[in-house]
XYZ file of C-alpha atoms in Angstrom:
674
model
C 19.298 23.323 84.469
C 22.619 23.748 82.811
C 23.415 26.617 80.502
C 23.772 24.233 77.523
C 20.371 22.710 78.183
C 18.784 26.124 78.318
C 20.395 27.120 75.039
C 19.232 23.888 73.425
C 15.669 24.324 74.687
C 15.479 27.937 73.554
C 17.001 27.097 70.174
C 14.584 24.194 69.631
C 11.676 26.300 70.743
C 12.770 29.087 68.441
C 12.992 26.782 65.477
C 9.600 25.297 66.288
C 8.144 28.759 66.591
C 9.632 29.758 63.262
C 8.221 26.593 61.701
C 4.772 27.248 63.195
C 4.868 30.852 62.008
C 6.022 29.729 58.573
C 3.221 27.168 58.335
C 0.729 29.753 59.519
C 1.995 32.247 56.946
C 1.877 29.640 54.166
C -1.624 28.576 55.109
C -2.881 32.128 55.221
C -0.736 33.615 52.473
C -2.564 35.103 49.503
C -0.932 33.186 46.682
C -2.654 35.313 44.095
C -0.078 37.978 44.880
C 2.692 35.838 43.382
C 0.816 35.187 40.125
C 2.589 38.032 38.269
C 5.961 36.634 39.307
C 5.015 33.083 38.167
C 3.555 34.374 34.898
C 6.707 36.344 34.184
C 9.074 33.467 34.968
C 7.152 30.962 32.768
C 6.893 33.446 29.899
C 10.600 34.176 30.135
C 11.499 30.468 30.108
C 9.249 29.521 27.162
C 9.078 32.686 25.091
C 5.270 32.501 25.230
C 2.584 34.416 27.051
C 1.485 32.650 30.256
C -1.312 33.773 32.529
C -3.080 32.361 35.586
C -6.334 34.267 35.275
C -8.192 32.651 38.165
C -7.325 31.974 41.789
C -4.037 30.392 42.808
C -4.108 28.401 46.051
C -1.789 26.122 47.998
C -2.731 23.302 50.343
C -0.679 20.678 52.159
C -1.038 16.950 52.392
C 1.061 13.944 53.319
C 0.541 11.005 50.920
C 0.730 7.846 53.111
C 3.608 5.525 52.271
C 4.775 7.666 49.402
C 8.449 7.760 50.452
C 8.758 5.531 53.526
C 10.001 6.146 57.069
C 10.319 9.638 58.481
C 9.865 11.169 55.032
C 6.168 10.319 55.178
C 5.813 12.931 57.935
C 6.891 15.733 55.624
C 3.864 17.451 54.036
C 3.675 18.008 50.293
C 2.483 21.234 48.733
C -0.484 20.913 46.377
C -0.957 23.792 43.955
C -4.312 24.583 42.394
C -4.600 27.142 39.602
C -7.819 28.140 37.856
C -8.245 29.394 34.301
C -4.678 28.854 33.117
C -3.769 30.102 29.627
C -0.602 29.398 27.620
C -0.064 31.386 24.436
C 1.042 30.617 20.887
C 3.894 32.127 18.881
C 3.041 35.154 16.736
C 2.794 33.159 13.486
C 0.134 30.720 14.768
C -3.465 30.912 13.558
C -4.856 31.185 17.111
C -3.518 33.184 20.057
C -3.838 30.381 22.618
C -2.043 27.039 22.517
C -3.378 25.571 25.782
C -6.029 26.478 28.278
C -7.472 24.617 31.265
C -10.330 25.413 33.620
C -8.237 24.046 36.462
C -4.730 22.652 36.896
C -3.856 20.710 40.041
C -0.543 19.110 40.942
C 1.561 18.126 43.961
C 5.305 18.471 44.407
C 7.549 16.158 46.407
C 9.601 18.559 48.608
C 12.786 16.579 49.356
C 13.871 16.064 45.705
C 13.911 19.861 45.360
C 17.150 19.807 47.372
C 18.677 17.845 44.454
C 17.237 20.159 41.778
C 14.559 17.644 40.822
C 10.938 18.680 40.425
C 8.965 15.517 41.091
C 5.257 15.836 40.252
C 3.443 12.607 41.168
C 0.308 13.642 39.260
C -0.894 16.458 37.060
C -4.671 16.784 36.715
C -6.128 18.860 33.887
C -9.797 19.771 34.044
C -11.439 20.742 30.737
C -8.157 21.297 28.895
C -8.184 22.921 25.437
C -5.150 22.305 23.254
C -4.382 23.791 19.840
C -1.485 22.241 17.886
C -0.253 23.699 14.601
C 2.503 23.027 12.057
C 2.892 25.252 9.011
C 4.116 24.375 5.512
C 7.690 25.396 6.442
C 7.794 22.873 9.285
C 7.444 25.314 12.174
C 5.317 23.993 15.040
C 3.943 25.494 18.221
C 4.959 22.641 20.509
C 8.684 23.419 20.228
C 9.581 26.089 22.775
C 12.210 28.790 22.862
C 15.423 27.699 24.591
C 18.510 29.620 25.662
C 20.661 26.714 24.541
C 22.083 26.206 28.038
C 21.219 22.981 29.882
C 18.833 23.520 32.789
C 19.999 22.825 36.330
C 16.586 21.414 37.097
C 15.111 18.056 36.085
C 11.359 17.547 35.692
C 9.790 14.188 36.602
C 6.067 14.089 35.707
C 4.735 10.672 36.741
C 1.002 10.633 35.962
C -1.328 12.666 33.763
C -5.047 12.755 34.624
C -7.503 14.140 32.062
C -11.180 14.996 32.252
C -13.362 16.790 29.719
C -11.473 18.659 27.049
C -10.668 19.223 23.399
C -7.702 19.010 21.038
C -7.445 20.773 17.670
C -4.646 19.824 15.253
C -3.813 21.827 12.111
C -0.939 20.403 10.045
C -0.172 22.048 6.688
C 2.370 19.356 5.761
C -0.012 16.450 6.353
C -2.989 18.525 5.143
C -4.769 17.734 8.407
C -7.394 19.712 10.309
C -8.760 17.467 13.055
C -10.705 18.178 16.230
C -11.132 15.754 19.146
C -13.621 16.068 21.985
C -12.802 14.306 25.287
C -15.330 13.390 27.985
C -15.409 11.259 31.124
C -17.370 7.999 31.024
C -17.920 7.332 34.714
C -18.122 3.961 36.418
C -19.929 2.287 33.509
C -16.767 2.581 31.449
C -14.883 -0.041 33.479
C -11.204 0.196 32.582
C -12.099 2.923 30.105
C -12.729 6.194 31.931
C -12.436 8.640 29.038
C -14.336 8.672 25.767
C -13.467 10.733 22.730
C -14.825 11.674 19.333
C -13.054 13.296 16.442
C -13.868 14.863 13.100
C -12.119 16.908 10.457
C -10.120 16.351 7.295
C -6.873 14.606 6.416
C -5.214 14.933 3.018
C -8.500 16.100 1.524
C -10.488 13.195 3.006
C -13.112 13.423 5.720
C -12.053 12.111 9.141
C -14.343 10.821 11.878
C -14.002 8.444 14.775
C -14.573 7.601 18.390
C -12.888 5.625 21.112
C -12.222 4.974 24.777
C -9.134 5.154 26.955
C -8.019 5.024 30.571
C -8.285 8.208 32.607
C -4.855 7.983 34.250
C -1.846 7.880 31.972
C 1.204 6.597 33.860
C 4.326 8.363 32.644
C 6.713 6.684 35.083
C 5.610 3.094 35.648
C 6.794 1.508 32.405
C 4.878 -1.705 33.141
C 1.482 -0.056 33.567
C -0.805 -0.731 30.621
C -2.932 2.132 29.339
C -6.066 0.688 27.641
C -7.068 1.914 24.160
C -10.131 1.152 22.043
C -10.600 3.229 18.890
C -12.386 3.324 15.534
C -11.268 5.904 12.970
C -12.559 6.575 9.452
C -10.319 8.424 6.981
C -12.099 8.814 3.669
C -13.010 5.283 2.632
C -10.517 3.715 5.055
C -11.548 2.298 8.438
C -9.127 1.546 11.291
C -10.191 -0.428 14.372
C -7.687 -0.861 17.205
C -8.045 -2.449 20.638
C -5.165 -3.016 23.017
C -2.751 -1.359 25.412
C -0.005 1.234 25.492
C 2.942 1.179 27.879
C 5.906 3.539 28.137
C 3.698 6.351 26.776
C 6.486 8.931 26.833
C 8.022 7.180 23.820
C 5.304 4.764 22.695
C 7.663 2.090 23.950
C 5.207 -0.791 23.743
C 2.075 -0.652 21.638
C 0.136 -3.920 21.561
C -3.070 -3.875 19.500
C -5.543 -6.048 17.709
C -5.705 -4.061 14.480
C -8.324 -4.176 11.733
C -7.860 -2.312 8.446
C -10.379 -1.894 5.637
C -10.446 0.311 2.551
C -11.340 0.437 -1.130
C -7.691 -0.192 -2.079
C -4.440 -0.938 -0.266
C -2.874 2.057 -2.011
C -5.237 4.280 0.027
C -3.135 3.501 3.130
C -0.040 5.322 1.825
C -0.888 8.783 3.246
C -1.486 7.164 6.655
C 1.413 4.712 7.018
C 3.804 5.745 4.189
C 4.197 2.147 3.039
C 3.962 1.574 -0.726
C 1.169 -0.906 -1.455
C -0.460 -1.780 -4.795
C -3.851 -0.758 -6.097
C -6.327 -3.509 -5.167
C -10.065 -4.156 -4.951
C -11.725 -3.403 -1.587
C -9.908 -5.228 1.225
C -10.039 -5.903 4.945
C -7.428 -7.445 7.240
C -7.149 -8.238 10.933
C -3.997 -9.070 12.844
C -1.725 -8.449 15.822
C 0.199 -5.161 15.692
C 2.942 -4.586 18.208
C 6.115 -2.569 18.331
C 7.816 0.538 19.642
C 8.376 4.044 18.353
C 11.899 5.395 18.050
C 13.564 8.522 16.715
C 13.489 7.144 13.156
C 9.880 5.981 13.186
C 9.752 2.678 15.019
C 9.990 -1.068 14.722
C 6.574 -2.672 14.066
C 5.211 -6.142 13.437
C 1.832 -6.995 11.899
C 1.688 -10.695 12.691
C -0.615 -13.497 11.600
C -2.998 -11.170 9.801
C -5.765 -12.533 7.618
C -8.444 -11.019 5.476
C -9.977 -10.514 2.055
C -8.918 -8.619 -1.064
C -11.883 -8.568 -3.395
C -13.005 -12.188 -3.399
C -9.492 -13.508 -2.640
C -8.192 -14.458 0.779
C -4.937 -13.099 2.189
C -2.749 -13.937 5.185
C 0.795 -13.517 6.412
C 3.159 -11.544 8.636
C 4.981 -8.275 7.917
C 7.796 -6.472 9.719
C 8.400 -2.733 9.321
C 11.722 -1.307 10.459
C 12.487 2.406 10.358
C 16.033 3.113 9.212
C 18.077 5.464 7.056
C 17.954 6.316 4.219
C 14.639 4.411 3.827
C 12.540 2.142 6.030
C 12.365 -1.593 5.253
C 9.270 -3.798 4.892
C 9.838 -7.561 5.052
C 7.605 -10.595 5.332
C 5.548 -13.282 3.658
C 2.043 -13.048 2.207
C -0.058 -15.972 1.005
C -3.370 -16.530 -0.712
C -5.000 -19.938 -0.735
C -7.798 -18.698 -2.998
C -6.677 -15.984 -5.420
C -9.133 -14.615 -7.943
C -6.961 -13.450 -10.822
C -9.434 -10.666 -11.520
C -8.485 -9.121 -8.164
C -4.999 -8.386 -9.574
C -6.353 -6.215 -12.399
C -6.256 -2.876 -10.444
C -2.461 -3.261 -10.127
C -2.101 -2.444 -13.836
C -5.255 -0.329 -14.095
C -7.193 -3.029 -15.956
C -10.188 -3.060 -13.611
C -13.663 -1.818 -14.475
C -14.764 1.825 -14.489
C -16.883 1.079 -11.417
C -13.850 -0.289 -9.591
C -11.754 2.754 -10.579
C -14.422 5.111 -9.255
C -14.637 3.152 -5.996
C -10.902 3.477 -5.307
C -10.841 7.151 -6.397
C -8.714 6.536 -9.489
C -8.800 9.823 -11.387
C -8.460 8.427 -14.888
C -10.792 8.125 -17.838
C -10.092 5.033 -19.905
C -10.702 5.994 -23.573
C -13.720 4.166 -24.923
C -11.847 3.030 -28.037
C -8.775 1.712 -26.153
C -8.134 -1.697 -24.590
C -4.700 -1.187 -22.971
C -4.974 0.520 -19.532
C -3.939 4.195 -19.484
C -3.967 4.634 -15.674
C -0.556 5.901 -14.567
C 1.561 4.157 -11.954
C 2.481 6.112 -8.799
C 6.224 5.827 -9.382
C 7.015 8.796 -7.117
C 6.291 6.559 -4.113
C 8.732 3.787 -5.006
C 11.783 5.442 -3.441
C 10.017 6.067 -0.104
C 10.654 2.530 1.229
C 12.643 -0.651 0.603
C 10.886 -4.013 0.631
C 11.516 -7.753 0.447
C 8.249 -9.710 0.479
C 7.571 -13.268 -0.664
C 4.121 -13.821 -2.197
C 2.474 -17.163 -2.936
C -0.895 -17.719 -4.599
C -1.638 -21.398 -4.063
C -4.880 -21.690 -5.991
C -5.752 -19.313 -8.806
C -9.402 -18.804 -9.661
C -9.760 -17.266 -13.106
C -11.864 -17.061 -16.212
C -11.631 -20.067 -18.523
C -9.724 -17.998 -21.079
C -6.755 -17.667 -18.674
C -5.657 -21.127 -17.448
C -3.361 -20.113 -14.525
C -3.288 -22.371 -11.457
C -0.630 -20.891 -9.118
C 1.626 -17.868 -8.665
C 4.890 -17.388 -6.747
C 7.084 -14.287 -6.690
C 9.599 -12.394 -4.599
C 8.916 -8.651 -4.514
C 11.998 -6.534 -3.875
C 12.142 -2.748 -3.752
C 15.497 -1.034 -3.347
C 16.149 2.682 -3.849
C 13.179 3.067 -6.196
C 13.923 -0.066 -8.244
C 11.144 -2.666 -8.133
C 12.003 -6.270 -9.015
C 9.763 -9.303 -9.297
C 12.286 -12.096 -9.662
C 11.349 -14.715 -10.250
C 7.686 -14.273 -11.143
C 6.422 -17.840 -11.653
C 3.045 -18.904 -13.015
C 1.654 -22.372 -13.411
C -0.222 -22.009 -16.683
C -1.865 -24.435 -19.134
C -0.162 -27.431 -17.536
C 3.287 -25.825 -17.918
C 5.335 -23.025 -16.387
C 5.764 -19.342 -17.164
C 8.838 -17.856 -15.476
C 9.753 -14.192 -15.806
C 11.944 -11.494 -14.308
C 10.420 -8.007 -14.207
C 12.432 -4.917 -13.267
C 10.991 -1.399 -12.956
C 13.148 1.711 -12.491
C 10.830 4.028 -10.588
C 13.229 6.983 -10.418
C 13.401 7.281 -14.212
C 11.099 9.876 -15.747
C 9.242 8.286 -17.410
C 9.544 4.896 -15.736
C 11.728 2.243 -17.393
C 10.897 -1.461 -17.375
C 12.555 -4.672 -18.549
C 10.924 -8.087 -18.882
C 12.505 -11.440 -19.651
C 10.154 -14.375 -19.879
C 10.272 -18.096 -20.611
C 7.367 -20.490 -21.190
C 7.737 -24.251 -21.138
C 5.314 -27.111 -21.847
C 2.128 -25.062 -22.226
C -0.583 -27.474 -23.389
C -2.607 -26.256 -26.358
C -5.900 -27.643 -25.145
C -5.421 -25.953 -21.757
C -4.151 -22.707 -23.243
C -7.369 -22.266 -25.254
C -9.975 -23.969 -23.053
C -12.922 -22.124 -24.606
C -12.246 -23.403 -28.149
C -14.110 -26.679 -28.381
C -12.125 -27.922 -31.347
C -8.822 -27.576 -29.447
C -9.727 -29.930 -26.612
C -8.453 -33.046 -28.430
C -5.105 -31.400 -29.269
C -1.925 -32.860 -27.769
C 0.603 -30.228 -28.802
C 2.759 -28.087 -26.487
C 4.089 -24.547 -26.719
C 7.499 -23.421 -25.549
C 8.647 -19.839 -25.767
C 10.756 -16.860 -24.764
C 10.396 -13.087 -24.723
C 12.621 -10.100 -23.998
C 11.130 -6.616 -23.794
C 12.236 -3.163 -22.654
C 10.055 -0.071 -22.491
C 9.539 3.374 -20.991
C 6.256 4.827 -19.802
C 4.042 5.362 -16.771
C 1.144 3.087 -17.732
C 0.594 -0.243 -19.438
C -0.473 1.594 -22.606
C 2.600 3.856 -22.780
C 4.974 1.043 -21.848
C 3.754 -1.184 -24.693
C 3.639 1.789 -27.067
C 7.398 2.321 -26.590
C 8.472 -1.301 -26.203
C 11.398 -2.931 -28.010
C 12.342 -6.596 -28.060
C 11.280 -9.909 -29.522
C 8.714 -12.655 -29.003
C 9.256 -16.172 -30.310
C 7.312 -19.423 -30.081
C 7.296 -22.971 -31.450
C 4.822 -25.875 -31.384
C 6.087 -29.260 -32.497
C 5.359 -32.982 -32.411
C 1.687 -32.736 -31.571
C -1.793 -33.043 -32.971
C -4.345 -30.344 -33.588
C -8.015 -30.219 -34.457
C -8.545 -30.741 -38.197
C -11.708 -28.656 -38.078
C -9.823 -25.618 -36.751
C -7.194 -25.900 -39.464
C -9.720 -26.453 -42.199
C -11.650 -23.405 -41.027
C -8.432 -21.444 -41.263
C -7.920 -22.909 -44.760
C -11.551 -22.181 -45.646
C -12.196 -25.619 -47.263
C -15.967 -25.545 -47.278
C -16.567 -29.227 -48.001
C -14.384 -30.384 -45.101
C -15.966 -27.913 -42.679
C -19.435 -29.178 -43.543
C -18.405 -32.823 -43.401
C -16.578 -32.412 -40.106
C -19.436 -30.475 -38.554
C -21.780 -33.309 -39.512
C -19.640 -36.339 -38.716
C -17.260 -35.106 -36.006
C -13.752 -33.783 -35.682
C -10.565 -35.660 -36.420
C -6.978 -34.994 -35.433
C -4.260 -33.816 -37.827
C -0.560 -34.440 -37.302
C 1.216 -31.146 -36.612
C 4.694 -31.029 -38.082
C 5.663 -27.680 -36.649
C 4.388 -24.198 -35.896
C 6.758 -21.254 -35.662
C 5.991 -17.743 -34.396
C 8.698 -15.034 -34.457
C 7.974 -11.334 -33.888
C 10.283 -8.362 -33.480
C 9.071 -5.327 -31.574
C 10.415 -1.878 -32.314
C 8.973 1.289 -30.809
C 5.720 -0.477 -30.032
C 5.212 -2.133 -33.425
C 5.207 -5.946 -33.618
C 6.439 -7.172 -37.013
C 6.233 -10.843 -37.963
C 9.569 -12.249 -39.088
C 8.171 -15.750 -39.360
C 4.760 -17.142 -38.507
C 4.036 -20.533 -40.074
C 1.815 -23.502 -39.156
C 2.666 -26.727 -41.035
C 0.698 -29.993 -41.052
C 0.664 -32.943 -43.434
C -2.380 -31.396 -45.173
C -1.596 -27.664 -45.318
C 0.859 -24.867 -44.604
C -0.452 -21.553 -43.271
C 1.620 -18.353 -43.471
C 0.955 -15.232 -41.359
C 2.414 -11.858 -42.244
C 1.873 -8.346 -40.927
C 2.086 -5.974 -38.019
C 0.461 -5.281 -34.660
C 0.755 -1.638 -33.608
C 0.671 -1.535 -29.805
C 0.821 2.271 -29.691
C -2.223 2.779 -31.909
C -3.829 -0.552 -30.913
C -4.215 -1.478 -34.568
C -4.080 -4.885 -36.278
C -2.799 -5.483 -39.797
C -2.347 -9.233 -40.406
C -2.653 -11.433 -43.472
C -3.133 -15.222 -43.179
C -2.367 -17.179 -46.401
C -3.373 -20.879 -46.506
C -1.505 -23.267 -48.801
C -3.388 -26.614 -49.037
C -1.410 -29.754 -49.890
C -4.346 -31.801 -51.231
C -7.402 -31.611 -53.507
C -10.658 -30.237 -52.141
C -14.176 -30.230 -53.607
C -14.387 -26.484 -53.176
C -11.451 -24.374 -52.002
C -11.317 -20.659 -51.311
C -7.642 -19.769 -51.587
C -8.087 -16.071 -50.785
C -6.062 -14.723 -47.868
C -7.747 -14.051 -44.552
C -7.318 -10.523 -43.162
C -7.319 -9.348 -39.550
C -7.576 -5.551 -39.442
C -9.060 -2.881 -37.217
C -8.449 -1.969 -33.606
C -7.969 -4.137 -30.529
C -11.373 -2.906 -29.403
C -13.148 -3.704 -32.681
C -11.115 -6.129 -34.811
C -12.247 -6.580 -38.416
C -11.806 -10.142 -39.679
C -12.782 -11.236 -43.178
C -12.057 -12.345 -46.746
C -13.206 -10.953 -50.052
C -15.961 -13.567 -50.401
C -17.381 -16.428 -48.346
C -20.015 -16.733 -45.681
C -17.542 -18.423 -43.307
C -15.204 -15.457 -43.080
C -16.305 -14.233 -39.663
C -16.151 -17.702 -38.051
C -12.778 -18.529 -39.598
C -11.395 -15.105 -38.745
C -12.588 -15.348 -35.162
C -10.714 -18.614 -34.734
C -7.586 -17.150 -36.277
C -7.798 -13.940 -34.268
C -8.101 -15.907 -31.060
C -5.274 -18.253 -31.961
C -2.961 -15.502 -33.163
C -3.682 -12.738 -30.689
C -4.423 -14.574 -27.439
C -0.746 -14.490 -26.375
C -0.645 -10.726 -26.880
C -3.946 -10.082 -25.175
C -2.936 -12.254 -22.210
C -0.110 -9.948 -21.169
C 2.227 -10.970 -23.976
C 2.691 -14.661 -23.284
C 6.237 -15.541 -24.520
C 6.726 -16.597 -27.924
C 8.922 -19.320 -28.497
C 12.458 -20.133 -29.332
C 13.438 -23.279 -31.129
C 15.425 -25.172 -28.530
C 18.092 -27.820 -28.882
C 16.921 -31.216 -30.045
C 14.151 -29.912 -32.314
C 13.301 -31.862 -35.460
C 15.220 -30.699 -38.495
C 12.007 -29.890 -40.412
C 11.190 -27.227 -37.819
C 14.495 -25.477 -38.415
C 13.986 -25.764 -42.181
C 10.485 -24.358 -41.891
C 11.758 -21.399 -39.878
C 14.481 -20.719 -42.437
C 12.072 -21.021 -45.369
C 9.593 -18.719 -43.690
C 12.272 -16.085 -43.305
C 13.339 -16.416 -46.963
C 9.828 -16.664 -48.450
C 8.874 -13.429 -50.248
C 6.146 -11.753 -48.251
C 3.488 -9.476 -49.601
C 3.520 -5.967 -48.113
C 1.670 -6.080 -44.822
C -1.961 -5.067 -45.124
C -2.910 -1.620 -43.962
C -5.253 -1.571 -40.970
C -8.660 -0.292 -41.858
C -8.686 -1.168 -45.598
C -12.094 -2.089 -46.888
C -12.957 -5.343 -48.607
C -13.247 -3.672 -51.986
C -9.730 -2.260 -51.706
C -8.358 -5.686 -50.806
C -10.124 -7.306 -53.771
C -8.768 -4.812 -56.222
C -5.250 -5.628 -55.119
C -5.406 -9.289 -56.197
């Protein structure tokens, strides 16, 4: 045997011997002796206390086909540590952030030569995790760093969980939530882990349960991690079923999502999207998207559901961006109960307010809603949403058949432009702008009404159903305030209306004129129509007080003049209606008709006459319905009007008017003044 061969044999044998000795040492080495060194190195790297309190052991295995070729012959170390504890920073409420009964993981040896720590799987048995964020924004999941980039790269590919618990305390979100995790076994199918949670969020009770897969793939971006969850937050319920991929960044969340609550506004603390106050609602749709550093890009597609008794459907897209996220989409209702819109302005019932946790007491003697708008939320998001209500279901007193609007929110400024109603056979078109950043809120409204049919506008007045007249009108209002009541109390602007070239019920006019013989005759032998020459309505509004500049109804038989004020701040009426008959009557009461009192309890009457209440009720309804129905525009005399209408308007403005009556005067005081 040559010298070189001998050297080669001895060298190979020596290396083999060293390898055998090394393997023997590793297999028999007491790894517990290196625990202090490991504890010290981890503590130094993280700035936290770290302790392996139980046994530390090392075994070897060769995963078949894990790397291919000769690499499969290289054994992998598998480390098993019992009772592992990881500490919290000094300011945290609890001393321990994480603890596990057992931690097991393998390391691929060859990547270590390239400064890569590849861990194919990390198994945590009975983990306990405590997460905390204080009011200053400090959190215990951000670790101390020297600021220098590490020479090592960590690649954790799979996370396997068994029984455990997670406790989250967040002072910013006002959350204190605990989750219990347990294995489900074979009966769970794709779902191997079940969980339950309870606690509080933003002052509301939290509870829930769900199922998930046991193995969370952190490397295979195509692997789908199954999720099935039901969570209750206060009066809100969230049901989600679907899959998660790319879990390290929530790269692909695909869920069938159901939402239900007492009001859409209740979702704001959860999703930070500004939604209006509504009756109880529920929706179901397809939610998919991805999380990013700004918040994510999410779609809620083809959702459908109920809001009160109305249906709702559409698609919405949420895009996180700076300085504010954007919500876009379309929403439709094929069956819209107009009553379901009342919570938007706080006009719903006390029972409804209590159900949606509205902390407001509507004064018993007030009609205008005092519930304040949540204007502080308007600058949290931008929005551009098209809404269409195809069929409006409403009380007979409000003849609206469809609604279309574009809702835009930009830097705290809310615009509904245009806001279109189909009403009384005509159209009501308005532009509403709300400046949410102003304290108090500022609002402007411009409104136009065209071709509103009288008989459809007052469908509950039997005597109006044979009328053929139309109303056209305009309004311009500006106001400041944080509720409907305060907005109207500070409003300035004008309301104008005109009715021309139509017919109107003679009975209604005669009741307004208080001609007793005609009322009796018409009641006995039926109603007839009277030719309407013109009706003019012109109000100014200053600091919440509506003052009539001209309010005249003229027919071939009589002229009726209305004078006075409507105080929107005090909700007080002070109107005088003076009939001027053009013909002879068997008996005629020429005394003015007075409408006094509050919106809640109007007082209608004359000095004498048993028909005062009936006549006054008709007048009150005819005069005040536009105001009560959200200030329906009052009308401007347009081009092409008959010359007598213009003359009537001019004469009404020049006609000496008695001082407006004072709300609350008694009948005796009115009599003494004449």
